[in-house]
mmCIF file of C-alpha atoms in Angstrom:
data_model
loop_
_atom_site.group_PDB
_atom_site.id
_atom_site.type_symbol
_atom_site.label_atom_id
_atom_site.label_comp_id
_atom_site.label_asym_id
_atom_site.label_seq_id
_atom_site.Cartn_x
_atom_site.Cartn_y
_atom_site.Cartn_z
ATOM 1 C CA MET L 1 0.000 0.000 0.000
ATOM 2 C CA VAL L 2 1.064 3.606 -0.600
ATOM 3 C CA GLU L 3 0.547 4.369 3.077
ATOM 4 C CA GLY L 4 2.886 1.523 4.003
ATOM 5 C CA ILE L 5 5.600 2.984 1.789
ATOM 6 C CA ARG L 6 5.135 6.404 3.371
ATOM 7 C CA GLU L 7 5.430 5.021 6.850
ATOM 8 C CA HIS L 8 8.512 2.988 5.927
ATOM 9 C CA LEU L 9 10.187 6.108 4.509
ATOM 10 C CA GLY L 10 9.225 8.085 7.602
ATOM 11 C CA ASP L 11 10.729 5.423 9.834
ATOM 12 C CA VAL L 12 14.000 5.587 7.850
ATOM 13 C CA VAL L 13 14.116 9.383 8.072
ATOM 14 C CA GLY L 14 13.378 9.261 11.799
ATOM 15 C CA ARG L 15 16.138 6.773 12.506
ATOM 16 C CA LEU L 16 18.644 8.817 10.488
ATOM 17 C CA GLY L 17 17.726 12.014 12.302
ATOM 18 C CA ALA L 18 17.443 10.556 15.806
ATOM 19 C CA PRO L 19 21.163 10.823 16.786
ATOM 20 C CA LEU L 20 21.222 14.536 15.900
ATOM 21 C CA ILE L 21 18.016 15.178 17.836
ATOM 22 C CA GLU L 22 19.439 13.430 20.899
ATOM 23 C CA ARG L 23 22.613 15.549 20.761
ATOM 24 C CA ILE L 24 20.590 18.757 20.471
ATOM 25 C CA SER L 25 18.424 17.774 23.444
ATOM 26 C CA ARG L 26 21.521 17.064 25.546
ATOM 27 C CA ALA L 27 23.077 20.380 24.579
ATOM 28 C CA ARG L 28 19.845 22.238 25.227
ATOM 29 C CA HIS L 29 19.177 20.401 28.525
ATOM 30 C CA GLY L 30 15.593 19.918 27.404
ATOM 31 C CA ARG L 31 13.363 19.205 24.440
ATOM 32 C CA THR L 32 14.842 19.889 21.004
ATOM 33 C CA PHE L 33 11.500 21.458 20.075
ATOM 34 C CA HIS L 34 8.942 22.985 22.439
ATOM 35 C CA PRO L 35 11.533 23.435 25.229
ATOM 36 C CA GLU L 36 9.217 25.476 27.472
ATOM 37 C CA GLY L 37 5.523 25.183 28.103
ATOM 38 C CA LEU L 38 2.488 25.953 30.225
ATOM 39 C CA THR L 39 0.190 23.150 31.391
ATOM 40 C CA PHE L 40 -3.524 23.313 32.085
ATOM 41 C CA GLU L 41 -6.385 21.045 33.027
ATOM 42 C CA ALA L 42 -9.130 21.070 30.415
ATOM 43 C CA ARG L 43 -12.744 20.030 30.232
ATOM 44 C CA VAL L 44 -13.579 17.866 27.217
ATOM 45 C CA GLU L 45 -17.198 17.902 26.030
ATOM 46 C CA PRO L 46 -17.949 15.105 23.514
ATOM 47 C CA LEU L 47 -20.230 16.227 20.687
ATOM 48 C CA ARG L 48 -20.882 12.854 19.078
ATOM 49 C CA PRO L 49 -20.573 9.187 20.101
ATOM 50 C CA GLY L 50 -17.631 6.944 19.358
ATOM 51 C CA LEU L 51 -14.149 8.419 19.434
ATOM 52 C CA ALA L 52 -15.132 11.515 21.430
ATOM 53 C CA GLU L 53 -16.478 9.347 24.233
ATOM 54 C CA ASP L 54 -13.429 7.064 24.135
ATOM 55 C CA LEU L 55 -11.095 10.027 24.645
ATOM 56 C CA GLY L 56 -12.667 10.942 27.983
ATOM 57 C CA THR L 57 -13.986 14.136 29.534
ATOM 58 C CA ARG L 58 -10.725 15.589 30.883
ATOM 59 C CA ALA L 59 -7.327 16.477 29.455
ATOM 60 C CA LEU L 60 -3.945 17.792 30.449
ATOM 61 C CA VAL L 61 -2.970 20.412 27.860
ATOM 62 C CA ARG L 62 0.529 21.799 27.276
ATOM 63 C CA LEU L 63 0.926 24.945 25.161
ATOM 64 C CA SER L 64 4.438 25.820 24.036
ATOM 65 C CA PRO L 65 6.615 27.654 21.526
ATOM 66 C CA ALA L 66 8.469 25.231 19.264
ATOM 67 C CA LEU L 67 11.744 27.013 18.531
ATOM 68 C CA TRP L 68 12.824 29.513 21.161
ATOM 69 C CA ARG L 69 13.030 29.853 24.912
ATOM 70 C CA GLY L 70 11.609 33.029 26.391
ATOM 71 C CA LEU L 71 9.165 35.465 24.845
ATOM 72 C CA HIS L 72 10.150 35.498 21.181
ATOM 73 C CA GLU L 73 6.805 36.364 19.626
ATOM 74 C CA ARG L 74 7.888 36.462 15.996
ATOM 75 C CA PHE L 75 9.134 33.730 13.670
ATOM 76 C CA GLU L 76 7.778 30.980 15.883
ATOM 77 C CA VAL L 77 5.592 27.894 15.682
ATOM 78 C CA LEU L 78 3.234 27.144 18.575
ATOM 79 C CA GLY L 79 2.241 23.708 19.811
ATOM 80 C CA MET L 80 -0.575 22.134 21.771
ATOM 81 C CA ALA L 81 -0.131 18.665 23.270
ATOM 82 C CA LEU L 82 -3.098 16.953 24.906
ATOM 83 C CA ARG L 83 -3.295 13.987 27.253
ATOM 84 C CA PHE L 84 -6.922 12.848 27.331
ATOM 85 C CA ARG L 85 -8.036 10.978 30.435
ATOM 86 C CA GLN L 86 -11.088 8.865 31.203
ATOM 87 C CA SER L 87 -10.317 8.366 34.889
ATOM 88 C CA THR L 88 -10.495 10.849 37.755
ATOM 89 C CA ALA L 89 -6.772 10.479 38.526
ATOM 90 C CA PRO L 90 -5.131 13.864 39.186
ATOM 91 C CA PHE L 91 -2.881 15.308 36.500
ATOM 92 C CA ASP L 92 0.854 15.211 37.060
ATOM 93 C CA ALA L 93 3.790 14.314 34.812
ATOM 94 C CA GLN L 94 2.902 10.615 34.626
ATOM 95 C CA PRO L 95 0.443 9.011 32.166
ATOM 96 C CA ARG L 96 -2.258 6.655 33.421
ATOM 97 C CA PRO L 97 -3.761 3.515 31.858
ATOM 98 C CA GLY L 98 -6.360 4.502 29.289
ATOM 99 C CA ASP L 99 -4.814 7.882 28.453
ATOM 100 C CA THR L 100 -4.722 9.011 24.827
ATOM 101 C CA GLU L 101 -2.240 11.636 23.642
ATOM 102 C CA LEU L 102 -2.519 14.021 20.708
ATOM 103 C CA LEU L 103 0.244 16.365 19.502
ATOM 104 C CA THR L 104 -0.623 19.366 17.351
ATOM 105 C CA ALA L 105 1.077 22.532 16.121
ATOM 106 C CA THR L 106 0.415 25.587 13.986
ATOM 107 C CA ILE L 107 1.634 23.614 10.959
ATOM 108 C CA ARG L 108 -1.136 22.845 8.488
ATOM 109 C CA SER L 109 0.745 20.119 6.592
ATOM 110 C CA ARG L 110 4.253 18.898 5.906
ATOM 111 C CA LEU L 111 4.110 20.858 2.625
ATOM 112 C CA THR L 112 3.715 24.162 4.512
ATOM 113 C CA MET L 113 6.037 23.270 7.392
ATOM 114 C CA ALA L 114 8.897 25.488 6.170
ATOM 115 C CA PHE L 115 6.603 28.543 6.113
ATOM 116 C CA SER L 116 4.694 27.906 9.334
ATOM 117 C CA ALA L 117 6.818 30.228 11.486
ATOM 118 C CA PHE L 118 5.861 33.098 9.156
ATOM 119 C CA LEU L 119 2.165 32.169 9.107
ATOM 120 C CA THR L 120 1.683 31.694 12.880
ATOM 121 C CA ASP L 121 0.472 34.516 15.118
ATOM 122 C CA ALA L 122 3.087 33.764 17.753
ATOM 123 C CA SER L 123 1.714 36.427 20.106
ATOM 124 C CA ASP L 124 -1.481 34.505 20.873
ATOM 125 C CA PHE L 125 -1.740 30.892 22.070
ATOM 126 C CA ALA L 126 -5.532 30.995 22.333
ATOM 127 C CA GLY L 127 -6.249 32.461 18.890
ATOM 128 C CA ASN L 128 -4.499 29.926 16.656
ATOM 129 C CA THR L 129 -5.621 26.789 14.864
ATOM 130 C CA TYR L 130 -3.536 23.705 15.675
ATOM 131 C CA TRP L 131 -3.136 20.766 13.269
ATOM 132 C CA ALA L 132 -2.027 17.168 13.781
ATOM 133 C CA VAL L 133 -0.178 17.294 10.385
ATOM 134 C CA SER L 134 -0.533 13.538 9.688
ATOM 135 C CA PRO L 135 -3.719 11.417 9.840
ATOM 136 C CA PHE L 136 -5.000 8.843 12.311
ATOM 137 C CA GLU L 137 -7.055 5.682 12.190
ATOM 138 C CA TYR L 138 -9.881 4.735 14.537
ATOM 139 C CA ASP L 139 -12.522 2.044 14.101
ATOM 140 C CA GLY L 140 -11.469 1.407 10.505
ATOM 141 C CA GLU L 141 -11.631 5.063 9.398
ATOM 142 C CA ARG L 142 -8.719 7.321 8.459
ATOM 143 C CA PHE L 143 -9.051 11.022 9.232
ATOM 144 C CA GLU L 144 -7.252 14.291 9.960
ATOM 145 C CA VAL L 145 -7.479 16.309 13.197
ATOM 146 C CA ARG L 146 -7.324 19.999 14.021
ATOM 147 C CA LEU L 147 -8.203 22.335 16.905
ATOM 148 C CA VAL L 148 -9.980 25.580 15.964
ATOM 149 C CA ALA L 149 -10.147 28.488 18.415
ATOM 150 C CA ILE L 150 -13.628 29.449 19.635
ATOM 151 C CA ASP L 151 -14.211 33.188 20.131
ATOM 152 C CA PRO L 152 -10.690 34.029 21.458
ATOM 153 C CA LEU L 153 -10.364 36.883 23.960
ATOM 154 C CA GLU L 154 -8.948 40.156 22.630
ATOM 155 C CA THR L 155 -6.524 41.453 25.236
ATOM 156 C CA GLU L 156 -3.027 42.893 25.622
ATOM 157 C CA GLY L 157 0.244 41.647 27.075
ATOM 158 C CA THR L 158 2.598 38.803 26.286
ATOM 159 C CA ARG L 159 1.190 35.600 24.815
ATOM 160 C CA THR L 160 1.472 33.989 28.263
ATOM 161 C CA GLU L 161 -0.451 36.802 29.918
ATOM 162 C CA ARG L 162 -3.067 36.741 27.163
ATOM 163 C CA LEU L 163 -3.485 32.993 27.564
ATOM 164 C CA LEU L 164 -3.896 33.211 31.331
ATOM 165 C CA ASP L 165 -6.429 36.019 30.902
ATOM 166 C CA ALA L 166 -8.346 33.866 28.406
ATOM 167 C CA VAL L 167 -8.402 30.938 30.846
ATOM 168 C CA ASP L 168 -9.642 33.205 33.651
ATOM 169 C CA ALA L 169 -12.392 34.515 31.358
ATOM 170 C CA GLY L 170 -13.414 31.026 30.192
ATOM 171 C CA ARG L 171 -12.384 31.923 26.630
ATOM 172 C CA ALA L 172 -9.460 29.527 26.084
ATOM 173 C CA GLN L 173 -11.512 27.049 24.067
ATOM 174 C CA TRP L 174 -11.169 25.074 20.858
ATOM 175 C CA TRP L 175 -13.326 22.837 18.683
ATOM 176 C CA LEU L 176 -11.644 19.479 18.205
ATOM 177 C CA GLU L 177 -12.539 18.694 14.600
ATOM 178 C CA THR L 178 -11.978 15.761 12.249
ATOM 179 C CA ARG L 179 -12.368 15.161 8.539
ATOM 180 C CA ARG L 180 -11.942 11.993 6.539
ATOM 181 C CA THR L 181 -8.852 11.987 4.354
ATOM 182 C CA LEU L 182 -9.372 13.336 0.828
ATOM 183 C CA ARG L 183 -12.555 15.108 1.959
ATOM 184 C CA LEU L 184 -13.163 18.861 2.372
ATOM 185 C CA ALA L 185 -15.682 19.081 5.212
ATOM 186 C CA TRP L 186 -14.577 19.257 8.859
ATOM 187 C CA HIS L 187 -16.896 18.035 11.629
ATOM 188 C CA PRO L 188 -16.749 18.966 15.348
ATOM 189 C CA LEU L 189 -15.891 16.047 17.599
ATOM 190 C CA ALA L 190 -15.548 17.739 20.996
ATOM 191 C CA ARG L 191 -15.101 21.078 22.725
ATOM 192 C CA ILE L 192 -11.829 21.605 24.643
ATOM 193 C CA ALA L 193 -11.940 24.280 27.369
ATOM 194 C CA LEU L 194 -8.946 25.116 29.573
ATOM 195 C CA THR L 195 -10.134 25.494 33.170
ATOM 196 C CA ARG L 196 -7.049 26.042 35.322
ATOM 197 C CA GLU L 197 -3.267 26.023 35.244
ATOM 198 C CA VAL L 198 -1.671 22.835 36.590
ATOM 199 C CA PRO L 199 1.897 22.833 37.964
ATOM 200 C CA VAL L 200 3.769 19.950 36.320
ATOM 201 C CA ASP L 201 7.471 19.048 36.155
ATOM 202 C CA GLN L 202 8.055 19.976 32.508
ATOM 203 C CA GLU L 203 11.016 17.639 31.957
ATOM 204 C CA ALA L 204 9.336 14.658 33.595
ATOM 205 C CA LEU L 205 6.262 15.279 31.419
ATOM 206 C CA ARG L 206 6.735 13.204 28.256
ATOM 207 C CA PHE L 207 4.079 12.870 25.594
ATOM 208 C CA ASP L 208 3.820 9.822 23.364
ATOM 209 C CA PRO L 209 1.767 10.254 20.161
ATOM 210 C CA PHE L 210 1.432 6.450 19.960
ATOM 211 C CA ARG L 211 -0.361 6.174 23.312
ATOM 212 C CA GLY L 212 -4.107 5.591 23.336
ATOM 213 C CA VAL L 213 -7.066 4.886 21.064
ATOM 214 C CA LEU L 214 -5.856 7.012 18.132
ATOM 215 C CA ARG L 215 -3.562 5.097 15.758
ATOM 216 C CA PRO L 216 -1.119 7.494 14.063
ATOM 217 C CA VAL L 217 -0.463 6.767 10.381
ATOM 218 C CA GLY L 218 1.512 8.460 7.618
ATOM 219 C CA PHE L 219 4.985 9.808 6.938
ATOM 220 C CA VAL L 220 5.267 12.444 9.691
ATOM 221 C CA HIS L 221 4.004 10.151 12.437
ATOM 222 C CA ALA L 222 6.460 7.466 11.355
ATOM 223 C CA ILE L 223 9.325 9.948 11.748
ATOM 224 C CA ARG L 224 8.168 10.738 15.273
ATOM 225 C CA ARG L 225 8.639 7.252 16.696
ATOM 226 C CA ALA L 226 12.461 7.308 16.621
ATOM 227 C CA VAL L 227 12.865 11.074 16.930
ATOM 228 C CA TYR L 228 10.719 11.428 20.048
ATOM 229 C CA ALA L 229 12.517 8.561 21.753
ATOM 230 C CA ALA L 230 15.874 10.187 20.968
ATOM 231 C CA SER L 231 14.786 13.585 22.235
ATOM 232 C CA GLN L 232 13.514 12.072 25.473
ATOM 233 C CA ALA L 233 16.735 10.075 25.922
ATOM 234 C CA GLY L 234 18.753 13.300 25.682
ATOM 235 C CA ARG L 235 16.631 15.242 28.159
ATOM 236 C CA PRO L 236 16.990 15.431 31.945
ATOM 237 C CA ALA L 237 14.613 13.195 33.852
ATOM 238 C CA HIS L 238 13.332 16.146 35.893
ATOM 239 C CA GLY L 239 13.415 19.909 35.881
ATOM 240 C CA PRO L 240 15.533 21.804 38.457
ATOM 241 C CA ARG L 241 14.622 20.338 41.859
ATOM 242 C CA GLY L 242 11.608 18.795 40.158
ATOM 243 C CA ALA L 243 10.099 22.283 39.942
ATOM 244 C CA ALA L 244 7.093 23.040 37.809
ATOM 245 C CA ARG L 245 6.231 26.273 36.047
ATOM 246 C CA THR L 246 3.494 28.116 37.915
ATOM 247 C CA ARG L 247 1.201 30.973 37.013
ATOM 248 C CA HIS L 248 3.490 33.537 38.643
ATOM 249 C CA SER L 249 6.805 32.225 37.330
ATOM 250 C CA ALA L 250 5.420 31.743 33.825
ATOM 251 C CA SER L 251 3.828 35.147 33.461
ATOM 252 C CA GLY L 252 5.886 37.371 35.711
ATOM 253 C CA ARG L 253 2.665 38.676 37.271
ATOM 254 C CA LEU L 254 2.049 39.027 40.978
#
């Protein structure tokens, strides 16, 4: 199958690039991409049966810049990683049985990846659309995934301050949408609403796009398997003293 060839090529590319990614992570003392982030608990409201219900009604959400540390709000790609949870277990750095993880970024497709830093509004986490780049399979269907901002809050400040204001106002929300591959129409699957910031050890927190009920397929996902493992191998096991970013340290506000 064509998809099998794509995934084989992605696996080869990932294995070739993995040693470089590990060296960069060691030199950077953190993730090669998305080195800093803010984590939140989110409410997940399923809008149709099936996959939405299997994801669960809660999520841990990490929002992060992909390229730079600090507040570089130009020439940047933003990311949103989600850990969906069916259980009532509290959110910390560790996954739980039944969790499903989804990684997205302001990259519409691999064809536009090189231009994404120019096309992203890097000053606003809550106002962007986030894409999963490669498709997934679930219950015999293959589809794409994106997160579309719902009525983002217009406010001032850094992107971190604007995000925290949006959470406080109940306006940090996205439609989780899917569309079948080779189709045009997107359909809402669930509503994601950030409810509160959660302090989490950012280095101990490790997302795995192959965890859960979504089965990643395609070239980009195949690259990720080796590359993500290499990046995690090069990172510290914990942040300084196991510390987590908090509202005050992340935003500089008192």
